mmCIF file with all atom_site columns, C-alpha atoms in Angstrom:
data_model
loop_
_atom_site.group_PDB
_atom_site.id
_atom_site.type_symbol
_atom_site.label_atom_id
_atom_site.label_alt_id
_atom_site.label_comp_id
_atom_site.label_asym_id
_atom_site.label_entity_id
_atom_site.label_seq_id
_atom_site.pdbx_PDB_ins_code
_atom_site.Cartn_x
_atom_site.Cartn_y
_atom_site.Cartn_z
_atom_site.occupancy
_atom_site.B_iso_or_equiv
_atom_site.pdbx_formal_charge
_atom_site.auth_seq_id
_atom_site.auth_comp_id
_atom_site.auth_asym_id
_atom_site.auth_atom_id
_atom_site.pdbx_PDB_model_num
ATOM 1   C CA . UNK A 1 1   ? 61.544 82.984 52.801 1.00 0.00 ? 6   UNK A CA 1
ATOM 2   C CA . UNK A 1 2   ? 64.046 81.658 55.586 1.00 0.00 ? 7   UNK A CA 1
ATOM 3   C CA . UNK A 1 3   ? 63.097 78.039 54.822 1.00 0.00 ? 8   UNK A CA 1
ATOM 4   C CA . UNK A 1 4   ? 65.319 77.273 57.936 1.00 0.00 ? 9   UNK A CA 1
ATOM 5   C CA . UNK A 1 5   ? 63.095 78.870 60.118 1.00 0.00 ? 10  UNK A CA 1
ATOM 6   C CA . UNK A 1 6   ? 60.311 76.069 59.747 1.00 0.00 ? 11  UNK A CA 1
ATOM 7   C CA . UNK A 1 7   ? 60.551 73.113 62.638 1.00 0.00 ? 12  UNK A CA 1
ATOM 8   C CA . UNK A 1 8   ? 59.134 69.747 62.388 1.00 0.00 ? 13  UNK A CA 1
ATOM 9   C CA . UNK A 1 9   ? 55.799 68.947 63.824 1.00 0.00 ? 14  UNK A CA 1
ATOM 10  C CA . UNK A 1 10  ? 55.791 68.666 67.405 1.00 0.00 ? 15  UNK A CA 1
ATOM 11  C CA . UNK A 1 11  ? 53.969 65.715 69.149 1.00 0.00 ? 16  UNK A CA 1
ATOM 12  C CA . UNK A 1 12  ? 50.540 67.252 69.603 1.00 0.00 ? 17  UNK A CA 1
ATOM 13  C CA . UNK A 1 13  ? 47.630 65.937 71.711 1.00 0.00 ? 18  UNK A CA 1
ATOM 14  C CA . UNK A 1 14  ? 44.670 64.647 70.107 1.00 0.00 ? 19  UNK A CA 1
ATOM 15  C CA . UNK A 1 15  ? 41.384 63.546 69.884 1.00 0.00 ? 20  UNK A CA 1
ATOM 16  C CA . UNK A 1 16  ? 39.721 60.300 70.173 1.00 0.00 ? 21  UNK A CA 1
ATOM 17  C CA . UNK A 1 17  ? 36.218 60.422 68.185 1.00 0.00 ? 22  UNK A CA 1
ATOM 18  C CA . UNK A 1 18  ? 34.143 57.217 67.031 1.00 0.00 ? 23  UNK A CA 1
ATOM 19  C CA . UNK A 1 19  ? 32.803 56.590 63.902 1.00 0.00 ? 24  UNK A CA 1
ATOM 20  C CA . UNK A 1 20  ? 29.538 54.685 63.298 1.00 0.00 ? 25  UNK A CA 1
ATOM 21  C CA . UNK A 1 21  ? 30.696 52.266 60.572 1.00 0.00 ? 26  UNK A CA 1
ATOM 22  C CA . UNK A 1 22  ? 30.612 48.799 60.535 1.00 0.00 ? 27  UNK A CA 1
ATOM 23  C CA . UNK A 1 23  ? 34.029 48.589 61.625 1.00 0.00 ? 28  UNK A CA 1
ATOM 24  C CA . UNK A 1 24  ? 34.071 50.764 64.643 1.00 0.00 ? 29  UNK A CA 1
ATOM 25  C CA . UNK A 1 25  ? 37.549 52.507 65.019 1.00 0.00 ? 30  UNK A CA 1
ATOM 26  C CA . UNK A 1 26  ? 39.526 55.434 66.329 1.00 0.00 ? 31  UNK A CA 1
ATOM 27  C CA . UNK A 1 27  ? 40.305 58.436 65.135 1.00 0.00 ? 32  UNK A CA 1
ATOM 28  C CA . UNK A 1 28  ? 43.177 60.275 66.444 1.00 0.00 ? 33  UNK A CA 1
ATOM 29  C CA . UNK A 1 29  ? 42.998 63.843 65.276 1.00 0.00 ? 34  UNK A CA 1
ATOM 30  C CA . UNK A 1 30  ? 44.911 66.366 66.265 1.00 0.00 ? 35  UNK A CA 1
ATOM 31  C CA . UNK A 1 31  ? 43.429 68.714 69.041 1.00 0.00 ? 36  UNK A CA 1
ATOM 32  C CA . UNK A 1 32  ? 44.744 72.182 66.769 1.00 0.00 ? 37  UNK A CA 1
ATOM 33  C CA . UNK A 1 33  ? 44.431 70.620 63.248 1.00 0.00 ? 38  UNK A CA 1
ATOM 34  C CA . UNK A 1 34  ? 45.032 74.403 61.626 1.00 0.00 ? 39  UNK A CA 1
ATOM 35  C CA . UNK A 1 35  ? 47.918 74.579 63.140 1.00 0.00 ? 40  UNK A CA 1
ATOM 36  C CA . UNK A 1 36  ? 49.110 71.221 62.072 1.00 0.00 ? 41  UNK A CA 1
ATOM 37  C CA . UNK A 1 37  ? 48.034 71.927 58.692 1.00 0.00 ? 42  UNK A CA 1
ATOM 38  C CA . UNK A 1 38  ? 49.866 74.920 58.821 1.00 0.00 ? 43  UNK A CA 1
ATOM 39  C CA . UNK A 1 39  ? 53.136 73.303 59.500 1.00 0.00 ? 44  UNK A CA 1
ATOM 40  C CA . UNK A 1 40  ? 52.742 71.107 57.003 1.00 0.00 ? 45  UNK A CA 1
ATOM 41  C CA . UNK A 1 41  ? 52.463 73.585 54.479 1.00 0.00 ? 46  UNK A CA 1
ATOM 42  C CA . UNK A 1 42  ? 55.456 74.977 55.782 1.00 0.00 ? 47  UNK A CA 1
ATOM 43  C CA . UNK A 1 43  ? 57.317 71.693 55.523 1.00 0.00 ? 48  UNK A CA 1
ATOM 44  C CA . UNK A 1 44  ? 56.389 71.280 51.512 1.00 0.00 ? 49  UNK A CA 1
ATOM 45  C CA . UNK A 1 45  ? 57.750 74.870 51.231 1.00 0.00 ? 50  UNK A CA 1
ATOM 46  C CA . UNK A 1 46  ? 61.102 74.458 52.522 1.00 0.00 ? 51  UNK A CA 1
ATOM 47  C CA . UNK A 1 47  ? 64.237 72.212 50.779 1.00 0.00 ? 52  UNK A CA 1
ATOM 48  C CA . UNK A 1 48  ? 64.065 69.388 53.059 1.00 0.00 ? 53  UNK A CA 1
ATOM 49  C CA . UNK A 1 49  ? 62.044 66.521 52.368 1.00 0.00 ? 54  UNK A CA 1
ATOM 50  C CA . UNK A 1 50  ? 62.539 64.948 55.581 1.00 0.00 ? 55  UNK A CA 1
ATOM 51  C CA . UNK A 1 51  ? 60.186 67.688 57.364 1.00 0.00 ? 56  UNK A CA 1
ATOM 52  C CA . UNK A 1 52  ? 57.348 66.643 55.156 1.00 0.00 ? 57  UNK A CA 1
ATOM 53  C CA . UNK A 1 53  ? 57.899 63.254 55.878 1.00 0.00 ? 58  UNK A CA 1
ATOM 54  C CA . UNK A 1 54  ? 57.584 63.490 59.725 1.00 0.00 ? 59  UNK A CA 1
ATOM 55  C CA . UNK A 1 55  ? 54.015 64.819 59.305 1.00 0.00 ? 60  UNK A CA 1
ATOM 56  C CA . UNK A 1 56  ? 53.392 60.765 58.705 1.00 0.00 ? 61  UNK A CA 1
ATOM 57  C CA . UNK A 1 57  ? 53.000 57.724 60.929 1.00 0.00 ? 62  UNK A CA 1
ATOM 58  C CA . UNK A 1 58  ? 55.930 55.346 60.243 1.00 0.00 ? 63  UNK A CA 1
ATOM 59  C CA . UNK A 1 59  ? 54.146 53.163 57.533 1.00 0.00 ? 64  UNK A CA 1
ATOM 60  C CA . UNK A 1 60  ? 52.275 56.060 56.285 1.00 0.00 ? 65  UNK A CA 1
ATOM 61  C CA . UNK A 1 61  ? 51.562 55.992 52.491 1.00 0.00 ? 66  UNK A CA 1
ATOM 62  C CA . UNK A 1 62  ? 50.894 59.180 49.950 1.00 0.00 ? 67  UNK A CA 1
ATOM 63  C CA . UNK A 1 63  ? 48.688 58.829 47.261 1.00 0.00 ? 68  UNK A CA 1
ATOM 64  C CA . UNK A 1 64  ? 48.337 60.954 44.443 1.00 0.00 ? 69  UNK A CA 1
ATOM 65  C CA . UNK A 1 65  ? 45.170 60.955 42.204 1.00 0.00 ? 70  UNK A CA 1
ATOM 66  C CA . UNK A 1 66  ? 45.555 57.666 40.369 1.00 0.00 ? 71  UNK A CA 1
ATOM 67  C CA . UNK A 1 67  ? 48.717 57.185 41.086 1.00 0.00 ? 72  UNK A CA 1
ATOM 68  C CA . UNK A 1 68  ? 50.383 54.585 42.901 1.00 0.00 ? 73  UNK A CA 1
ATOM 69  C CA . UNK A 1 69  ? 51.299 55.065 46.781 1.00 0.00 ? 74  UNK A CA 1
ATOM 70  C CA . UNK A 1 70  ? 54.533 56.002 48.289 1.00 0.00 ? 75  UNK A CA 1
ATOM 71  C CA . UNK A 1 71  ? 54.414 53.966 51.358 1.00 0.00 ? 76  UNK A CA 1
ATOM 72  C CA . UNK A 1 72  ? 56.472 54.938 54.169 1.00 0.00 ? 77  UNK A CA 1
ATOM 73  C CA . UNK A 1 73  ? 58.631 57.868 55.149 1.00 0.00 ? 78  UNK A CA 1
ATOM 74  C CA . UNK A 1 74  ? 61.649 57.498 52.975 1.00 0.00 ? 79  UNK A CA 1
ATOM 75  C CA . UNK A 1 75  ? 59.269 57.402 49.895 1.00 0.00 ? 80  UNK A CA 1
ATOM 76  C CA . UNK A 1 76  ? 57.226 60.068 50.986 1.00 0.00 ? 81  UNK A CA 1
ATOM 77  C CA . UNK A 1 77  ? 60.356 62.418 51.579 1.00 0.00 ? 82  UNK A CA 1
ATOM 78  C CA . UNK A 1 78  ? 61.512 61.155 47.974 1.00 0.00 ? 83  UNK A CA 1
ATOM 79  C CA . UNK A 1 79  ? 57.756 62.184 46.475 1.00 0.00 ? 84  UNK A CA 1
ATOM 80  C CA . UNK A 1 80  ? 58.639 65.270 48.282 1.00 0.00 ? 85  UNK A CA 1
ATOM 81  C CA . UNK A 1 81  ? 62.202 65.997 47.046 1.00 0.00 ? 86  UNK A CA 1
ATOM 82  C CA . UNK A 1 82  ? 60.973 65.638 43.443 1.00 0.00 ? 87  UNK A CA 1
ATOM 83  C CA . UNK A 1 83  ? 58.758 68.338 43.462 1.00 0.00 ? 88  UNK A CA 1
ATOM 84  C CA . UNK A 1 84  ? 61.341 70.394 45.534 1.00 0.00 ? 89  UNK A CA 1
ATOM 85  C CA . UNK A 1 85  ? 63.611 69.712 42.460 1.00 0.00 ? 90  UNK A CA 1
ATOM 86  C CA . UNK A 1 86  ? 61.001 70.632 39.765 1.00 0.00 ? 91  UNK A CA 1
ATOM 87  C CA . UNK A 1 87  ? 60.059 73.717 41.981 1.00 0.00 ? 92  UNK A CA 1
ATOM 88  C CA . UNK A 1 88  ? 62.815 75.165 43.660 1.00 0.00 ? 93  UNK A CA 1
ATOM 89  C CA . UNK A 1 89  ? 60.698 78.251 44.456 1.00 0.00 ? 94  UNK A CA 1
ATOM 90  C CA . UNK A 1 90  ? 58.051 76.426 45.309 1.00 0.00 ? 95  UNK A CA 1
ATOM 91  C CA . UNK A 1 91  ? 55.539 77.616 48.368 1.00 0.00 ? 96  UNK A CA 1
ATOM 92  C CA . UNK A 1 92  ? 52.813 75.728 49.162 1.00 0.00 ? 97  UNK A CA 1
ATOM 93  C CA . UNK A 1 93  ? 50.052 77.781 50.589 1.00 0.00 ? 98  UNK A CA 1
ATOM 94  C CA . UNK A 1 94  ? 47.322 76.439 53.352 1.00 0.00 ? 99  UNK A CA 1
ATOM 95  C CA . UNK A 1 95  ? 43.954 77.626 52.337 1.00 0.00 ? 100 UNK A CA 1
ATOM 96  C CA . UNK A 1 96  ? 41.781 76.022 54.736 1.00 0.00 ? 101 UNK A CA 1
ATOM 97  C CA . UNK A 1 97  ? 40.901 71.961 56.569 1.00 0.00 ? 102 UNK A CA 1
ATOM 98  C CA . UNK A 1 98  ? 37.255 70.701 56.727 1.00 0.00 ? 103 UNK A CA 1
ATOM 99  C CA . UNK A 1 99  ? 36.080 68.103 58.581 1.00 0.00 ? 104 UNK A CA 1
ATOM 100 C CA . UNK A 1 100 ? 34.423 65.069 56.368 1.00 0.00 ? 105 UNK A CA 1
ATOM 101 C CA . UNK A 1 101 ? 33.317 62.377 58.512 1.00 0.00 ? 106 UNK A CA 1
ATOM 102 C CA . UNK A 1 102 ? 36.163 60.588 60.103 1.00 0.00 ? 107 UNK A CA 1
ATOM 103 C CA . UNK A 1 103 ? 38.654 62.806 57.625 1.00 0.00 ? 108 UNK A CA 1
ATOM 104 C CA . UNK A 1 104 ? 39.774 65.652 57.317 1.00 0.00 ? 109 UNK A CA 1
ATOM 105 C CA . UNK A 1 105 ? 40.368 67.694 53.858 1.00 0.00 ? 110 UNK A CA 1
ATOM 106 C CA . UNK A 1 106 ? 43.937 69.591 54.137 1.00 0.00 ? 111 UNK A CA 1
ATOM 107 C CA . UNK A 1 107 ? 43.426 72.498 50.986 1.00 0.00 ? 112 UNK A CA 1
ATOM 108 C CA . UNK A 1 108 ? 46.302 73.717 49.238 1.00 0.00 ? 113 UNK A CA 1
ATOM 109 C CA . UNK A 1 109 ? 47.397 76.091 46.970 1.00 0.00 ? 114 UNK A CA 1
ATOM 110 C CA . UNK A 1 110 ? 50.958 75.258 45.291 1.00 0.00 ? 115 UNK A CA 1
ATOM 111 C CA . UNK A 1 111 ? 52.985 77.813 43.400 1.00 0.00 ? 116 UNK A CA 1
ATOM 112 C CA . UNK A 1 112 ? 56.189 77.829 41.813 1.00 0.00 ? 117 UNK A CA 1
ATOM 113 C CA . UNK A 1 113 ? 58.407 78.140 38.919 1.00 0.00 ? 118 UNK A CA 1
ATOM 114 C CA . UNK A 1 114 ? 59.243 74.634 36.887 1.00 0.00 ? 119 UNK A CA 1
ATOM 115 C CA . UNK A 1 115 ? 63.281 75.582 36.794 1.00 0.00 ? 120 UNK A CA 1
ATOM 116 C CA . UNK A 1 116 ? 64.415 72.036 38.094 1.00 0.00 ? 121 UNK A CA 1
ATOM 117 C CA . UNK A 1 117 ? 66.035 70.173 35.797 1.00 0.00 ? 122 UNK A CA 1
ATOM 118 C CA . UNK A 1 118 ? 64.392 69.437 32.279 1.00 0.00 ? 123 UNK A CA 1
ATOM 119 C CA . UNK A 1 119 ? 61.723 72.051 33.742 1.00 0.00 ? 124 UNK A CA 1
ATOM 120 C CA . UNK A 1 120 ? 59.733 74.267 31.547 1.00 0.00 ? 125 UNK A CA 1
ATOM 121 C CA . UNK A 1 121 ? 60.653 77.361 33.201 1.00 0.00 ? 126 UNK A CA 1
ATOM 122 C CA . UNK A 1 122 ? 56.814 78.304 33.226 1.00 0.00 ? 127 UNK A CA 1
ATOM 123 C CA . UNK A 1 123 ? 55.178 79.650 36.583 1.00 0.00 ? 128 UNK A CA 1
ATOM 124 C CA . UNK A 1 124 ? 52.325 77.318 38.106 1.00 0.00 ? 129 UNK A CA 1
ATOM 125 C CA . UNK A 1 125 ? 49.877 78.221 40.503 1.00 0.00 ? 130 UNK A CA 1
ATOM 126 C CA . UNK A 1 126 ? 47.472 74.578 41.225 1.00 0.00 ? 131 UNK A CA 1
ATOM 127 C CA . UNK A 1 127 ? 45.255 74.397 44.139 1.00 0.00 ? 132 UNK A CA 1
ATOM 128 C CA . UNK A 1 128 ? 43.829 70.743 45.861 1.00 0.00 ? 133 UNK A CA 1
ATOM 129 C CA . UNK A 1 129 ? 43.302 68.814 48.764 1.00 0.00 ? 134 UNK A CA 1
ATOM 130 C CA . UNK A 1 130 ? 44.534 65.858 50.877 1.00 0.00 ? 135 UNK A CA 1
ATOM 131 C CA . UNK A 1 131 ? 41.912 63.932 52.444 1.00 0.00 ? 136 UNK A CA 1
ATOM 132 C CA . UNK A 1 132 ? 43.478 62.548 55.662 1.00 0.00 ? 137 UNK A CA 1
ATOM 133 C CA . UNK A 1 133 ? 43.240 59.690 57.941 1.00 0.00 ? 138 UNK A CA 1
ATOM 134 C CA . UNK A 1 134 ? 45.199 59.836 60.996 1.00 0.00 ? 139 UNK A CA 1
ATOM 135 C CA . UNK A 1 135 ? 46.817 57.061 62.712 1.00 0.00 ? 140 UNK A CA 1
ATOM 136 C CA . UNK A 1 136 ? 47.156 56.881 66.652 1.00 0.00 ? 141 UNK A CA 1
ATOM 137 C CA . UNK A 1 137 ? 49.617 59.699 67.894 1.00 0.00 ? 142 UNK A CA 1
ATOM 138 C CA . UNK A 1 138 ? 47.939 61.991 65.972 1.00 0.00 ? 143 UNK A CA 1
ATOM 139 C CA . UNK A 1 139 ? 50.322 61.948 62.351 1.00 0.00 ? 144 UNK A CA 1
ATOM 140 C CA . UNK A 1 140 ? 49.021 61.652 59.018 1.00 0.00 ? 145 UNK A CA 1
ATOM 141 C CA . UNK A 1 141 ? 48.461 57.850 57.861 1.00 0.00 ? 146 UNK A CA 1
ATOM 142 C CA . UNK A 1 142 ? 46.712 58.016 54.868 1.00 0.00 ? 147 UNK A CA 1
ATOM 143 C CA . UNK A 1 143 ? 46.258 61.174 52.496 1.00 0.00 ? 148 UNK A CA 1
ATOM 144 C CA . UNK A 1 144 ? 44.515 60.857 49.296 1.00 0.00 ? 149 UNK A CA 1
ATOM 145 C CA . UNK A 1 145 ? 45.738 63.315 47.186 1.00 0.00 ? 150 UNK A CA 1
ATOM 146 C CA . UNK A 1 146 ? 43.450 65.266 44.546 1.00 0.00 ? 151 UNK A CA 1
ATOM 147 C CA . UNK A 1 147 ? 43.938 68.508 42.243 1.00 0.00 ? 152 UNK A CA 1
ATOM 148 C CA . UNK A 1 148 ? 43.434 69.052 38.456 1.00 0.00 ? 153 UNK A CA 1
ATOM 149 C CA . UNK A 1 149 ? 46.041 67.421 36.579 1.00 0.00 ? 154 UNK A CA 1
ATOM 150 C CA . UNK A 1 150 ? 44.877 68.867 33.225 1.00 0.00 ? 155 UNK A CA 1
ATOM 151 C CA . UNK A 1 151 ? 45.214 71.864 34.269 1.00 0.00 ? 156 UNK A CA 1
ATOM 152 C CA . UNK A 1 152 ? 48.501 71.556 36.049 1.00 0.00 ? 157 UNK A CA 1
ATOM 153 C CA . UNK A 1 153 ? 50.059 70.143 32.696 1.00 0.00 ? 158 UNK A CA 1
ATOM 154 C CA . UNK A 1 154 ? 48.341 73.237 30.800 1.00 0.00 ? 159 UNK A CA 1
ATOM 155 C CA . UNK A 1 155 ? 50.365 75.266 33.271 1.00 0.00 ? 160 UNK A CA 1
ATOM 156 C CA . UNK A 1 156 ? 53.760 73.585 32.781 1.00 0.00 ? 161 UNK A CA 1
ATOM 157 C CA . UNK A 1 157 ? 53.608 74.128 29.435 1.00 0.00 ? 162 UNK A CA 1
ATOM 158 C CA . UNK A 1 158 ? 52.108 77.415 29.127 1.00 0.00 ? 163 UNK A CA 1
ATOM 159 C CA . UNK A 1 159 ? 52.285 79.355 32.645 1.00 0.00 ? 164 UNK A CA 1
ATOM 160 C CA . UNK A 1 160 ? 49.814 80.359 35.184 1.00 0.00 ? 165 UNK A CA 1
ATOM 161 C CA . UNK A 1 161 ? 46.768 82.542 33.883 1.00 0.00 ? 166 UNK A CA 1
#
């Protein structure tokens, strides 16, 4: 893979929907939401952090399962850039968005081998979701981040089945 070859997410149009909760807000979804999902597969499967990071309003945060948030876009690029490190081959695969309410689920599929440094050298293949909010211009603000940590550890110490 050229990992060159993948831009950084364009300013896309998007649209304005209401929720019925008791705190009435916008949503401001992107208009082509596979193809922004798409890029930002793209962007976890290249070496630069910084293209991951630009999928994210300013003050955006990324959450992991229970772990704590990385809260803006240098710390998301730095959440990023670890598992670059830990994966240099790593390709993250798009496998399909659903719409949940006001949110939207982003699935994944990530696969790599653990040759960064202290790494395992076992393959992984794990597969999740983000669920997204988006904040006004139509970038991700806040995705909660969920996939099978068990299993991912299983992996890193024993390979993909």
């Amino acid at each position: 893979i050229d990992r060159r070859a993948y831009g950084r997410p364009q300013r896309r149009p998007y649209v304005v929907s209401r929720t019925s909760s008791a705190h009435e807000r916008l949503l401001m979804i992107p208009s082509n939401i596979q193809s922004f999902a798409q890029g930002y597969a793209k962007a976890w499967s290249t070496d630069r952090p910084e293209r991951v990071a630009a999928f994210f309003s300013a003050n955006g945060s990324l959450k992991v399962n229970d772990g704590a948030p990385a809260v803006g876009r240098t710390a998301i690029a730095d959440v990023a850039q670890s598992l670059m490190t830990a994966f240099p081959d790593m390709i993250v695969s798009f496998d399909r968005v659903e719409r949940k309410a006001e949110r939207i689920h982003f699935h994944w599929t990530l696969a790599g081998t653990n040759t960064g440094p202290g790494g395992t050298g076992k393959f992984v293949r794990v597969s999740g979701y983000e669920d997204w909010r988006f904040a006004a211009g139509g970038l991700v603000a806040e995705p909660l981040g969920h996939f099978d940590a068990a299993e991912y550890d299983r992996q890193l110490q024993h390979g993909a089945p």
